[in-house]
Coordinates of C-alpha atoms and ligand atoms in Angstrom, one line a residue:
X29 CA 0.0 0.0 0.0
X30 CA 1.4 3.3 -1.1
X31 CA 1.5 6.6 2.1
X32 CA 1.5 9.2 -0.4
X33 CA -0.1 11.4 -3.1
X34 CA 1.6 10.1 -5.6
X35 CA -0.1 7.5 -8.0
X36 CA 1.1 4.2 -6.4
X37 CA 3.4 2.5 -8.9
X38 CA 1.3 -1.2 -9.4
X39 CA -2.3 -1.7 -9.2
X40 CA -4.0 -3.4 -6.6
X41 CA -8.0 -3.8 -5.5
X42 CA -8.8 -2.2 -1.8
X43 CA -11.3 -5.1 -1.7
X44 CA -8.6 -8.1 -2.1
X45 CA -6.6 -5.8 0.1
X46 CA -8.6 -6.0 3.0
X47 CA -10.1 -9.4 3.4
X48 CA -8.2 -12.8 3.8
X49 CA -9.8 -15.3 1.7
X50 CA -9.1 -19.3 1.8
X51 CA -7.5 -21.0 -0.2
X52 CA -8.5 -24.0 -2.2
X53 CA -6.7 -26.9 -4.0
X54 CA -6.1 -27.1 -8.0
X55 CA -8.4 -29.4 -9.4
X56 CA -5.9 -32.9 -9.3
X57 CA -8.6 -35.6 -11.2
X58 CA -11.6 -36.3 -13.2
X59 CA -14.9 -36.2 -10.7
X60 CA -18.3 -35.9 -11.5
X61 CA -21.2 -33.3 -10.2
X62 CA -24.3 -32.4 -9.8
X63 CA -23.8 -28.8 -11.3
X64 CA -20.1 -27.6 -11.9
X65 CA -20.0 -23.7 -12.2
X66 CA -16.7 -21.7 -13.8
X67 CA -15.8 -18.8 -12.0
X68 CA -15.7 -17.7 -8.6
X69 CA -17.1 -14.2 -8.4
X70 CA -19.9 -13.4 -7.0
X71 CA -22.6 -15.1 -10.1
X72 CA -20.7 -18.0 -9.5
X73 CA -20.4 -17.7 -5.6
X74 CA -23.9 -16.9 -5.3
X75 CA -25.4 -19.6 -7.3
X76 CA -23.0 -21.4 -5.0
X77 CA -24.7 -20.7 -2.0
X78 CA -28.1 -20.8 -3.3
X79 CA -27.9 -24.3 -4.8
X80 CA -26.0 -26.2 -2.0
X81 CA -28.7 -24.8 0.4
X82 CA -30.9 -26.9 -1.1
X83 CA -29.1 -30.0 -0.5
X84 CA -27.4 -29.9 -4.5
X85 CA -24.3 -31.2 -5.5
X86 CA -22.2 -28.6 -7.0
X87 CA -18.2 -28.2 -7.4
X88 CA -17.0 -25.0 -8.6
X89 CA -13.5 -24.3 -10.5
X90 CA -11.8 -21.0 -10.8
X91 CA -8.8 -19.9 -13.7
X92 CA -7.1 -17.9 -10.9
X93 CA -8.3 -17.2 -7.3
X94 CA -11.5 -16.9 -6.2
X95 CA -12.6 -13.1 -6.2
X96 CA -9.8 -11.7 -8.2
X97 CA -11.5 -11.4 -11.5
X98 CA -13.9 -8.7 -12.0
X99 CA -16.1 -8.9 -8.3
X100 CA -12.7 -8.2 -6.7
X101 CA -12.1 -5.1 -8.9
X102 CA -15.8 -3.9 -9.0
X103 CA -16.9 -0.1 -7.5
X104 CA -19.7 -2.4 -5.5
X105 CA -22.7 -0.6 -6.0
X106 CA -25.8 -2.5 -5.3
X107 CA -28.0 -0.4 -7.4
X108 CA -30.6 -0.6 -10.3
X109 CA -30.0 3.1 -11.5
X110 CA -27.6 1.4 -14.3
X111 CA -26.8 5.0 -16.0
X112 CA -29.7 6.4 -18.1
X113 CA -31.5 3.5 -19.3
X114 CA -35.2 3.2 -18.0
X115 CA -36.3 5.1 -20.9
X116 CA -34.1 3.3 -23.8
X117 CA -35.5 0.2 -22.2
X118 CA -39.4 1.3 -22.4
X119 CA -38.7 2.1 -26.3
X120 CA -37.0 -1.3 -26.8
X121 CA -38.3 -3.7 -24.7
X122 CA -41.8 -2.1 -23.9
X123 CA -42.7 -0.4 -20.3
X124 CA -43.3 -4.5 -18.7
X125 CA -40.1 -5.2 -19.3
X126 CA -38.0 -2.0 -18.3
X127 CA -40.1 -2.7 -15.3
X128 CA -39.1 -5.9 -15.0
X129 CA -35.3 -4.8 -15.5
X130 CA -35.8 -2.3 -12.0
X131 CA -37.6 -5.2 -10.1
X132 CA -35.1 -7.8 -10.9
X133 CA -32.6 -5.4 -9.5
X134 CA -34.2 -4.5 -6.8
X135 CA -34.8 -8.2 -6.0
X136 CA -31.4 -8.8 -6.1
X137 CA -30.5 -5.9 -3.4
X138 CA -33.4 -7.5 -1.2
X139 CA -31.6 -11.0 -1.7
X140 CA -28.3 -9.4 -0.7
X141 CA -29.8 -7.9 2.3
X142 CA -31.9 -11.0 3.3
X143 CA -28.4 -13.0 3.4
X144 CA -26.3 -10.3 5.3
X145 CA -29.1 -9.9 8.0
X146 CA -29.9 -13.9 8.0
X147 CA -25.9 -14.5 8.6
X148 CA -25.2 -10.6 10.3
X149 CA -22.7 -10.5 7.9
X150 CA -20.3 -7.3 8.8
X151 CA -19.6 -6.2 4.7
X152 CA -20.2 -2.3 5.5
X153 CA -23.8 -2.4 4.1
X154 CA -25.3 1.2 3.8
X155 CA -28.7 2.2 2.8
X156 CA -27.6 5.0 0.0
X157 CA -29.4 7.1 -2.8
X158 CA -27.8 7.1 -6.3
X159 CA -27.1 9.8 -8.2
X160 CA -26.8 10.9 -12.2
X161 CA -25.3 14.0 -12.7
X162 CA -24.3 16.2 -15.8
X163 CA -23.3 19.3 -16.6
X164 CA -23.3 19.0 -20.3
X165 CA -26.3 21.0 -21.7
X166 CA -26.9 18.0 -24.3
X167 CA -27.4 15.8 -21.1
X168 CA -30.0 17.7 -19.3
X169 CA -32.7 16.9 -21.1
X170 CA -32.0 13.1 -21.4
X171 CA -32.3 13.2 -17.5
X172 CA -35.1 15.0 -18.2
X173 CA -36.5 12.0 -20.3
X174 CA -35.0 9.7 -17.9
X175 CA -36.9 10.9 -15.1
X176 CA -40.3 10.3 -17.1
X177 CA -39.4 6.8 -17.6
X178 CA -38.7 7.0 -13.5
X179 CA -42.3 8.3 -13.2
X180 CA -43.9 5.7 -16.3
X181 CA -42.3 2.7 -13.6
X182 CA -42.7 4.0 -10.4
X183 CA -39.5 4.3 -9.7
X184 CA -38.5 6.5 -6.4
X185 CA -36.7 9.6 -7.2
X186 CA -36.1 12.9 -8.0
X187 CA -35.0 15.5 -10.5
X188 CA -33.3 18.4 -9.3
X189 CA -30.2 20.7 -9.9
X190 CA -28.5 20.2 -6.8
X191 CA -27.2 17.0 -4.4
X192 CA -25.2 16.7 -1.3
X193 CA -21.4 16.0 -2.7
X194 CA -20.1 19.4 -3.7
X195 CA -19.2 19.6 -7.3
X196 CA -20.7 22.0 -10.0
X197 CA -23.4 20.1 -11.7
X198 CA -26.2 21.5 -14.0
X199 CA -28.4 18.6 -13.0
X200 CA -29.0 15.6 -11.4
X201 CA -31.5 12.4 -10.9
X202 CA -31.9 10.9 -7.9
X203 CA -32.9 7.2 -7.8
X204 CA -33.7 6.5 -3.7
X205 CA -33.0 3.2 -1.7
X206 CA -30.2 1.8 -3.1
X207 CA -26.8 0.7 -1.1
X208 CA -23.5 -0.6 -1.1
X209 CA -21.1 -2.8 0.3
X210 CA -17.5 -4.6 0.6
X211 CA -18.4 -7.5 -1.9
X212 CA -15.3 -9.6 -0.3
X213 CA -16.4 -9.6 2.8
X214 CA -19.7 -10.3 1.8
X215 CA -18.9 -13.1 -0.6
X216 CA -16.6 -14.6 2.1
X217 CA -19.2 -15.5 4.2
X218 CA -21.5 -16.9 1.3
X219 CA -18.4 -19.3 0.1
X220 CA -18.0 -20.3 4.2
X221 CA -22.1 -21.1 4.3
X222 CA -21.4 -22.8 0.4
X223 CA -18.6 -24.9 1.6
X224 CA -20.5 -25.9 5.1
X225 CA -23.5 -27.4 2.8
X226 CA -21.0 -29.6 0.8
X227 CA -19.4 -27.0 -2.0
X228 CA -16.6 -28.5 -3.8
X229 CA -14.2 -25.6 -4.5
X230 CA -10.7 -25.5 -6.8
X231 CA -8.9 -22.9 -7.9
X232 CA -6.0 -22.6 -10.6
X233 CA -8.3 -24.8 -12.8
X234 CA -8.9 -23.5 -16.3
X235 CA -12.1 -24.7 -18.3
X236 CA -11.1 -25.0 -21.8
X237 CA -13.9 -26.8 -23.6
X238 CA -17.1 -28.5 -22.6
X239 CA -18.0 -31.8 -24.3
X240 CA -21.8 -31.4 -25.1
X241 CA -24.4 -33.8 -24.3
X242 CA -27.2 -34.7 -21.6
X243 CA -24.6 -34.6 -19.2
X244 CA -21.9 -32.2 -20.5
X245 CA -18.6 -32.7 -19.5
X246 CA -16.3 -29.5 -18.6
X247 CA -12.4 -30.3 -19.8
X248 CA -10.1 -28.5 -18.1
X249 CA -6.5 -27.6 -19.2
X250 CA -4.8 -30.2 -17.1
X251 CA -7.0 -32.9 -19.4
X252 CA -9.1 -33.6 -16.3
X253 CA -13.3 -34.0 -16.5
X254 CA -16.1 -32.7 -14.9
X255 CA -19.2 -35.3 -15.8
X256 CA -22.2 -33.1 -14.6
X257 CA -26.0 -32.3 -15.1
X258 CA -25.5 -29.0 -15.3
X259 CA -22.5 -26.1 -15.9
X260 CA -22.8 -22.5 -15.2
X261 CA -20.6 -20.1 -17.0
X262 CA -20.0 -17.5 -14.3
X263 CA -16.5 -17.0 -15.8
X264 CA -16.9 -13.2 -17.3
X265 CA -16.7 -14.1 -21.0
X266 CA -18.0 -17.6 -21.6
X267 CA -15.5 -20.0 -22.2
X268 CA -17.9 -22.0 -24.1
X269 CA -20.1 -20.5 -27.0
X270 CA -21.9 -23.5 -28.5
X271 CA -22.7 -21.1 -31.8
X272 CA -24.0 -18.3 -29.4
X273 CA -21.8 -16.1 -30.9
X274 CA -21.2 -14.1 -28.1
X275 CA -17.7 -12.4 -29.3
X276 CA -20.0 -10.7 -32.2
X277 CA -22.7 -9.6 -29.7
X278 CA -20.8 -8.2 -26.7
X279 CA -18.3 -5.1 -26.4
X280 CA -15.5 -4.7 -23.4
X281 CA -14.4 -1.5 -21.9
X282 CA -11.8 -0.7 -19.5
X283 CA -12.6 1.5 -16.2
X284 CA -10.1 2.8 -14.0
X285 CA -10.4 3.5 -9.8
X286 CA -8.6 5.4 -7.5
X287 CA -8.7 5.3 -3.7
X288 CA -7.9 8.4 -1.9
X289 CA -8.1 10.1 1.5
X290 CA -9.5 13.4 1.4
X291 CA -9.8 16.4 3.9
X292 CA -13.3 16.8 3.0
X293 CA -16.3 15.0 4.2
X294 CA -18.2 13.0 2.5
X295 CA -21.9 14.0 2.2
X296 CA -23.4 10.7 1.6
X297 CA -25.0 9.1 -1.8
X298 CA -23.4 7.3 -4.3
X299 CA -23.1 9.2 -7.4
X300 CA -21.9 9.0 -11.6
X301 CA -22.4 11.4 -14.1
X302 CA -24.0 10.5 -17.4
X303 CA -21.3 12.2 -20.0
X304 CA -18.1 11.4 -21.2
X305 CA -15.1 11.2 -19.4
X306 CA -17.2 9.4 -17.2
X307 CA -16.8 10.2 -13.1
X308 CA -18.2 8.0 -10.4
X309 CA -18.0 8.6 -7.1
X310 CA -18.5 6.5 -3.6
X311 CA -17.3 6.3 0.0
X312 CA -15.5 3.0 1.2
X313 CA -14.8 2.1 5.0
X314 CA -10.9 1.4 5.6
X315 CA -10.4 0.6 9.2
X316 CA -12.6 2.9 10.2
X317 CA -11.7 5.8 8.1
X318 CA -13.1 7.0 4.6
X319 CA -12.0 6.0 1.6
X320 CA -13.3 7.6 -2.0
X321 CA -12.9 5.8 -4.8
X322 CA -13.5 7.4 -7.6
X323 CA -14.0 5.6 -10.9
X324 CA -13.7 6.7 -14.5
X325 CA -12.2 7.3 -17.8
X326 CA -13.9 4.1 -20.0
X327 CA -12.6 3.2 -23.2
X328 CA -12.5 0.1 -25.3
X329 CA -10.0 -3.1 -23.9
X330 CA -7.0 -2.1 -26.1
X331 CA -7.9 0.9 -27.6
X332 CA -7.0 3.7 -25.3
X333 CA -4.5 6.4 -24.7
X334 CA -1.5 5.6 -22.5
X335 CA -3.1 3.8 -19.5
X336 CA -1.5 5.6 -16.6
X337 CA -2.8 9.0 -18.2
X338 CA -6.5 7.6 -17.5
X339 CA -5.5 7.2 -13.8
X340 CA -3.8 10.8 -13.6
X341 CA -6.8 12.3 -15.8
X342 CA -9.2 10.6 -12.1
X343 CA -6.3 11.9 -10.0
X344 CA -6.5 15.6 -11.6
X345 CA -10.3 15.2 -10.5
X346 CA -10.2 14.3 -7.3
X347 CA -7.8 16.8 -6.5
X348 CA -9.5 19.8 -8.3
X349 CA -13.0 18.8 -6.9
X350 CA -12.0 17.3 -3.0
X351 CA -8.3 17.6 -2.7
X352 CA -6.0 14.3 -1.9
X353 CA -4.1 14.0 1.7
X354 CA -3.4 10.4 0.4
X355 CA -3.3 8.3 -2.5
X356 CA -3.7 4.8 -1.5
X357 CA -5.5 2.2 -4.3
X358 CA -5.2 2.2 -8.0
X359 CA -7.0 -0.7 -10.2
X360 CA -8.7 -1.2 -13.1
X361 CA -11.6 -3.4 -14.3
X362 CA -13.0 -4.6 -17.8
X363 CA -16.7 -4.7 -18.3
X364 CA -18.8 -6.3 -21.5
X365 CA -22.0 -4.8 -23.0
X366 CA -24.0 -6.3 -24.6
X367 CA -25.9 -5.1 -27.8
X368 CA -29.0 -3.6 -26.0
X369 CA -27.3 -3.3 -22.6
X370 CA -29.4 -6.2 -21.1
X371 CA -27.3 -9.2 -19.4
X372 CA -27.2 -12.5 -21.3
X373 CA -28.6 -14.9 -18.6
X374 CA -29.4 -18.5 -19.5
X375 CA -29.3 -21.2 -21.6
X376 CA -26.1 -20.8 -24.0
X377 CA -28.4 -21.6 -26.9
X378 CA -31.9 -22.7 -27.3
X379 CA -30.5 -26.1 -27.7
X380 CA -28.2 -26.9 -24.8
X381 CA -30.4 -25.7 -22.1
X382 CA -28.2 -27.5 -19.5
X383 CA -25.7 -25.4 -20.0
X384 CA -25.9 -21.6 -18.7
X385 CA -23.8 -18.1 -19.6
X386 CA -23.9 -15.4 -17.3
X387 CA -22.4 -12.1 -19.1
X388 CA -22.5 -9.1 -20.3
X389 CA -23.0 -7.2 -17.2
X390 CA -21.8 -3.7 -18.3
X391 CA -20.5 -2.1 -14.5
X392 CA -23.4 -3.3 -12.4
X393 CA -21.9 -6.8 -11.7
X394 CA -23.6 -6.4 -7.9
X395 CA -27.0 -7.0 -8.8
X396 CA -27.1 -8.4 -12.3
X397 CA -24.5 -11.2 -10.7
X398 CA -26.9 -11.9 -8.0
X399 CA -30.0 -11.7 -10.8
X400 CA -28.5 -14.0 -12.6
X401 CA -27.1 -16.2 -9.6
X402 CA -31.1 -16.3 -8.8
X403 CA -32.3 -17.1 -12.0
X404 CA -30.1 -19.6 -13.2
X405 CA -30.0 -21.7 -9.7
X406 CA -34.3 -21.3 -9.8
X407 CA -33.8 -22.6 -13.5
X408 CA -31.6 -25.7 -11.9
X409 CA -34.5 -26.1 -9.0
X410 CA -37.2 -25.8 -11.3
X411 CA -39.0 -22.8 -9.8
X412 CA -40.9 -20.1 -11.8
X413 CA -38.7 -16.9 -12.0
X414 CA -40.6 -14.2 -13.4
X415 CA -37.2 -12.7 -15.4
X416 CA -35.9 -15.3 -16.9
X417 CA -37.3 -14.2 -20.8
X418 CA -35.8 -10.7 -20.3
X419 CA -32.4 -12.0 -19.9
X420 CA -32.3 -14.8 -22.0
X421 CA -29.5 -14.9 -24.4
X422 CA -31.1 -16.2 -27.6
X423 CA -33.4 -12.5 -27.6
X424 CA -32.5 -10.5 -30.8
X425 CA -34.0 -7.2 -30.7
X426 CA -33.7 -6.0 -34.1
X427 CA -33.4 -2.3 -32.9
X428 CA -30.9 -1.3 -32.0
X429 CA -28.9 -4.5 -32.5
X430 CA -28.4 -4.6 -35.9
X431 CA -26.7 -1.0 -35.7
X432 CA -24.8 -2.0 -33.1
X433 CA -23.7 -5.2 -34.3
X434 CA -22.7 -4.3 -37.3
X435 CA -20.8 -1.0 -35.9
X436 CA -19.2 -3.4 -33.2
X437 CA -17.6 -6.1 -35.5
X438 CA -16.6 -3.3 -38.2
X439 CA -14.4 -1.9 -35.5
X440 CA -13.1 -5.3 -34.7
X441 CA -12.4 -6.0 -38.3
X442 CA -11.1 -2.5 -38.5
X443 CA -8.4 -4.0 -35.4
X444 CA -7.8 -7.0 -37.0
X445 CA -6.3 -5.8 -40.2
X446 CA -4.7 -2.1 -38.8
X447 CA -2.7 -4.0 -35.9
X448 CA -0.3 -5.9 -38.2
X449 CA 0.2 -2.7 -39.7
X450 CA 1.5 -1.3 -36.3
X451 CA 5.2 -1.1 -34.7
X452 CA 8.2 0.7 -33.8
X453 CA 11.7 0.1 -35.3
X454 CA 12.7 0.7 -31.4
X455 CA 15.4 -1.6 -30.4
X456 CA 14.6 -3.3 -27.8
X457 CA 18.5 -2.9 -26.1
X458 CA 17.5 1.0 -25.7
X459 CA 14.4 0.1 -23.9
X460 CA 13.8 2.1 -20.0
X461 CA 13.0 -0.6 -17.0
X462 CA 9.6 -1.7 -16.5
X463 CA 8.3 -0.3 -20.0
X464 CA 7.3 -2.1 -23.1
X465 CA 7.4 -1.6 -27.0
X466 CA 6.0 -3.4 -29.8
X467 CA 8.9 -4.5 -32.8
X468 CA 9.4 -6.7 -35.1
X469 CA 11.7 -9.4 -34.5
X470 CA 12.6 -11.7 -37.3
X471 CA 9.9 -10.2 -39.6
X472 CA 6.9 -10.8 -36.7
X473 CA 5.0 -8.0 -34.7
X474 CA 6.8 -9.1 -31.3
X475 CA 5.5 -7.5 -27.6
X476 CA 8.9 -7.2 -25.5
X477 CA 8.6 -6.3 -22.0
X478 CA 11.9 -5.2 -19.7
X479 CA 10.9 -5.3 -15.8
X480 CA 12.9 -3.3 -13.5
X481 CA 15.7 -6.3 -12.9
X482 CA 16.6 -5.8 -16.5
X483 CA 15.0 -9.1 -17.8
X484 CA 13.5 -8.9 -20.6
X485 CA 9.9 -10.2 -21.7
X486 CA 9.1 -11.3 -25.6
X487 CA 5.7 -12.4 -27.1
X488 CA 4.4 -12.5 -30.3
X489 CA 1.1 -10.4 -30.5
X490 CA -0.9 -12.1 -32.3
X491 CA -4.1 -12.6 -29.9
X492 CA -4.9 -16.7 -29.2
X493 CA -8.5 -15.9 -29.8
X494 CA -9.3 -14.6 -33.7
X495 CA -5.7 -13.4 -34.3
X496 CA -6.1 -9.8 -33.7
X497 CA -3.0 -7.7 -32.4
X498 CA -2.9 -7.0 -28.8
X499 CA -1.6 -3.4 -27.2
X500 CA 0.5 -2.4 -24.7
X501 CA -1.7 -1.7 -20.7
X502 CA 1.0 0.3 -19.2
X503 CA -1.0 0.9 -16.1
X504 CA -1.6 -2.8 -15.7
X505 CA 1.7 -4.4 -17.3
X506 CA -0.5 -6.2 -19.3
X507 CA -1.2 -7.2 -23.4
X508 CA -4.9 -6.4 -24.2
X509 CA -6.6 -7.4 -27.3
X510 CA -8.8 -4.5 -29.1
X511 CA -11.1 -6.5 -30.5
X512 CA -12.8 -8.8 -27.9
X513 CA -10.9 -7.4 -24.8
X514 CA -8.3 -10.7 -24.0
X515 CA -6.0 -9.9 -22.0
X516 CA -2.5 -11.6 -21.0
X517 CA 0.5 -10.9 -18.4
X518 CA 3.7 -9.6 -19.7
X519 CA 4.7 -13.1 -20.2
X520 CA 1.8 -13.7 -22.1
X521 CA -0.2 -16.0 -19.8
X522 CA -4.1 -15.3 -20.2
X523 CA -5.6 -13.2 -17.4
X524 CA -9.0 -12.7 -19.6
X525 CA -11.0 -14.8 -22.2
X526 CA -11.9 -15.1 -24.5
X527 CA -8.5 -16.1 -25.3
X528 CA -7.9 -19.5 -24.1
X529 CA -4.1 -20.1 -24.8
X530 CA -1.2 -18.0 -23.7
X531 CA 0.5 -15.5 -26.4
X532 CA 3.5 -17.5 -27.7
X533 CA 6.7 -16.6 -26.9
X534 CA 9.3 -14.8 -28.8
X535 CA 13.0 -16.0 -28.2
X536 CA 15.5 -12.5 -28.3
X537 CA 19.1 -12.8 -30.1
Ligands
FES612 FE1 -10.8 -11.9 -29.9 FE2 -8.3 -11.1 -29.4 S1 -10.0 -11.3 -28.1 S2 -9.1 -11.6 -31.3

């Protein structure tokens, strides 16, 4: 942890920071299931808990760690003001479903709450109103519009032109009874109750394939089998697509966080704004003492500026607007949208209904995780959930899809053939420590790395997922891919899928 003002020189997540998590054993066998979920965030956790409750069977394997993929880097807003989008989801889904879309995410904060009070879990729960605010005169009457949708629904809230954290805004809508939370400390308890009631749980075990059939069978990358009933993909992009698609129907973008001390005091609410560069703003607890993390600066995996300058764009920020006495966190997090911003929850396909995705949760990973730990699990138990159809995966909604889709895989197309096109003549002798460059070496686009003992890192950039060219993260020390958002250490192990296989490595002269 850094004791200064200064941007700390490597990321790392307050949440992981502050929470001691067990450890679990790699995954050393074939075995079979009952259901065997990928991914151990909190979709995966949750469905966890839910399902060995009721006395099922269920084993769940993780790439990495548990809670280090995108719950352990999330701002943890348990909210269902998702940006403005009650009124783009009345003109494309019809005023049922955007009412559905607020229910299922207040559901999911009740489910969150039920389980904290039902275990007393201490995960610094608050009771919080969110906040849009803008002060571009283009977005004022979008609130304006968004605030009719509020009123069509029945959603609490308020349009006005001031709230309680001091910064200029022109104005602002105020969604009420939402909250937050630490999600670690949260989860933690879930994976204790999980484990209690008979969870199987490895980590460092990468799904690479699942073998379809009435009883699928999840291969992992050790050659080992999971023979189950049922698999949920809780594992951020789904390792599995069975023809879904889902590289052509999903986006990822890159956010950044800081965590700072400020002399001010903090007001209360949970806030974003609704223009670009985008600001969020919330309060953590740190032993006792505040903590803002402020959150910001989206772009497209691999197709920003200079990573750190996203970090010191939210550091200018903070400082102009509250002032730092401290600079203590800095982490990122990728996010995947989906082509009309709903979730894909459910069956992969219409044809293997036994096996589930769970994705495409743009930033609100608190509640749509916990939706779509509810509805898949109720799926498995066979009980009616009344939001299933709204997130099912194999919707196409003409409008704006088609747009989209064909906007989204232009740009991806657009990657794929400009990144060969792209690197320095730099040699790689006259690089600094701890920077990277992209060269050719032997005629191929070659990644090299040199870390601050001198050692030097080569890959060859061609992404293992549809061959695209990854980038340079500076901020994370990573290679990320432009055109689904894989992304892989400096020595080219994967950290993000889709990518399945490491970047191959480059041997230097
Ligand atoms: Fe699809 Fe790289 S993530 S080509």
């Amino acid at each position: 942890m850094a004791n200064s003002v200064n941007i700390p020189q490597f990321p790392q997540a307050f949440w992981g920071d502050s929470v001691s998590l067990p450890e679990f054993p790699k995954l050393e066998e074939s075995i079979k299931t009952d259901v065997a979920i990928v991914g151990g965030g909190i979709t995966g956790i949750t469905a966890a808990y839910l399902l060995t409750k009721q006395g099922v069977k269920v084993t769940l394997i993780d790439a990495g760690d548990l809670l280090n993929g995108v719950t352990g880097h999330t701002t943890a807003k348990i909210t269902a003001q998702h940006g403005i989008i009650y009124d783009e989801l009345i003109q494309h889904f019809g005023e049922e479903n955007a009412s559905l879309y607020y229910h299922a995410c207040m559901d999911a904060k009740q489910l969150i709450e039920d389980t904290i009070q039902t275990y007393q879990i201490d995960c610094d729960y608050r009771q919080e109103d969110a906040y849009i605010f803008t002060n571009s005169d283009a977005y004022i009457s979008k609130l304006q519009t968004e605030k009719q949708a509020y009123d069509q629904l029945n959603i609490p809230g308020e349009l006005s032109s001031s709230m309680p954290l001091d910064i200029p805004v022109k104005s602002v809508l105020r969604m009420d009874h939402q909250a937050q939370f630490h999600p670690l400390k949260y989860l933690k308890v879930l994976v204790d109750e999980a484990v209690n009631n008979g969870l199987e749980i490895y980590e460092h075990t990468t799904a690479t394939d699942i073998e379809y059939n009435k009883h699928p069978t999840i291969v992992t990358r050790d050659e080992h089998r999971i023979n189950c009933n049922y698999v949920i993909q809780a594992s951020h992009y789904p390792f599995y697509d069975g023809q879904g698609f889902y590289p052509t129907r999903m986006y990822p973008e890159r956010a950044y966080i800081i965590a700072v001390k400020t002399p001010e005091q903090f007001p209360g609410g949970m806030y974003i704004n609704a223009e670009s560069p985008s600001r969020s703003v919330r309060l953590a607890n740190m032993d006792g003492e505040d903590l803002w993390l402020i959150v910001g600066e989206n772009h497209k995996t691999g197709q920003g500026k200079s990573t750190m300058k996203h970090y010191e764009a939210l550091q200018q920020f903070a400082e102009k607007q509250f002032g730092i006495s401290e600079f203590v966190y800095r982490w990122s997090a990728q996010d995947l949208t989906t082509m009309d911003k709903v979730p894909y929850i459910g069956s992969v396909t219409k044809n293997e209904d036994n096996v589930f995705v769970a994705t495409g949760y743009r930033k609100w990973g608190m509640t749509n995780g916990t939706i779509a730990a509810k509805i898949i699990s109720d799926r498995i138990l066979d009980k009616d959930n009344p939001y299933c159809e709204l997130y099912t995966p194999s919707r196409f909604q003409a409008d704006p899809s088609v747009r989209k889709f064909t906007r989204m895989n232009a740009d991806v197309a657009k990657h794929m053939i400009r990144g060969k096109l792209e690197y320095t003549n730099d040699n790689v002798k006259d690089l600094e420590p701890d920077d990277a460059t992209v060269t050719r070496v032997n005629g191929k686009r070659t990644g090299v790395y040199k870390d601050n003992d001198n050692q030097l890192f080569a890959v060859d950039t061609t992404c293992k997922h549809l061959g695209c060219e990854v980038n340079w993260n500076s901020g994370d020390r990573t290679w990320d891919c432009p055109c689904h958002g894989s992304r892989y250490s400096y020595t080219g192990e994967v950290i993000e899928g889709p990518a399945k296989e490491p970047l191959n490595k480059v041997k230097l002269e």
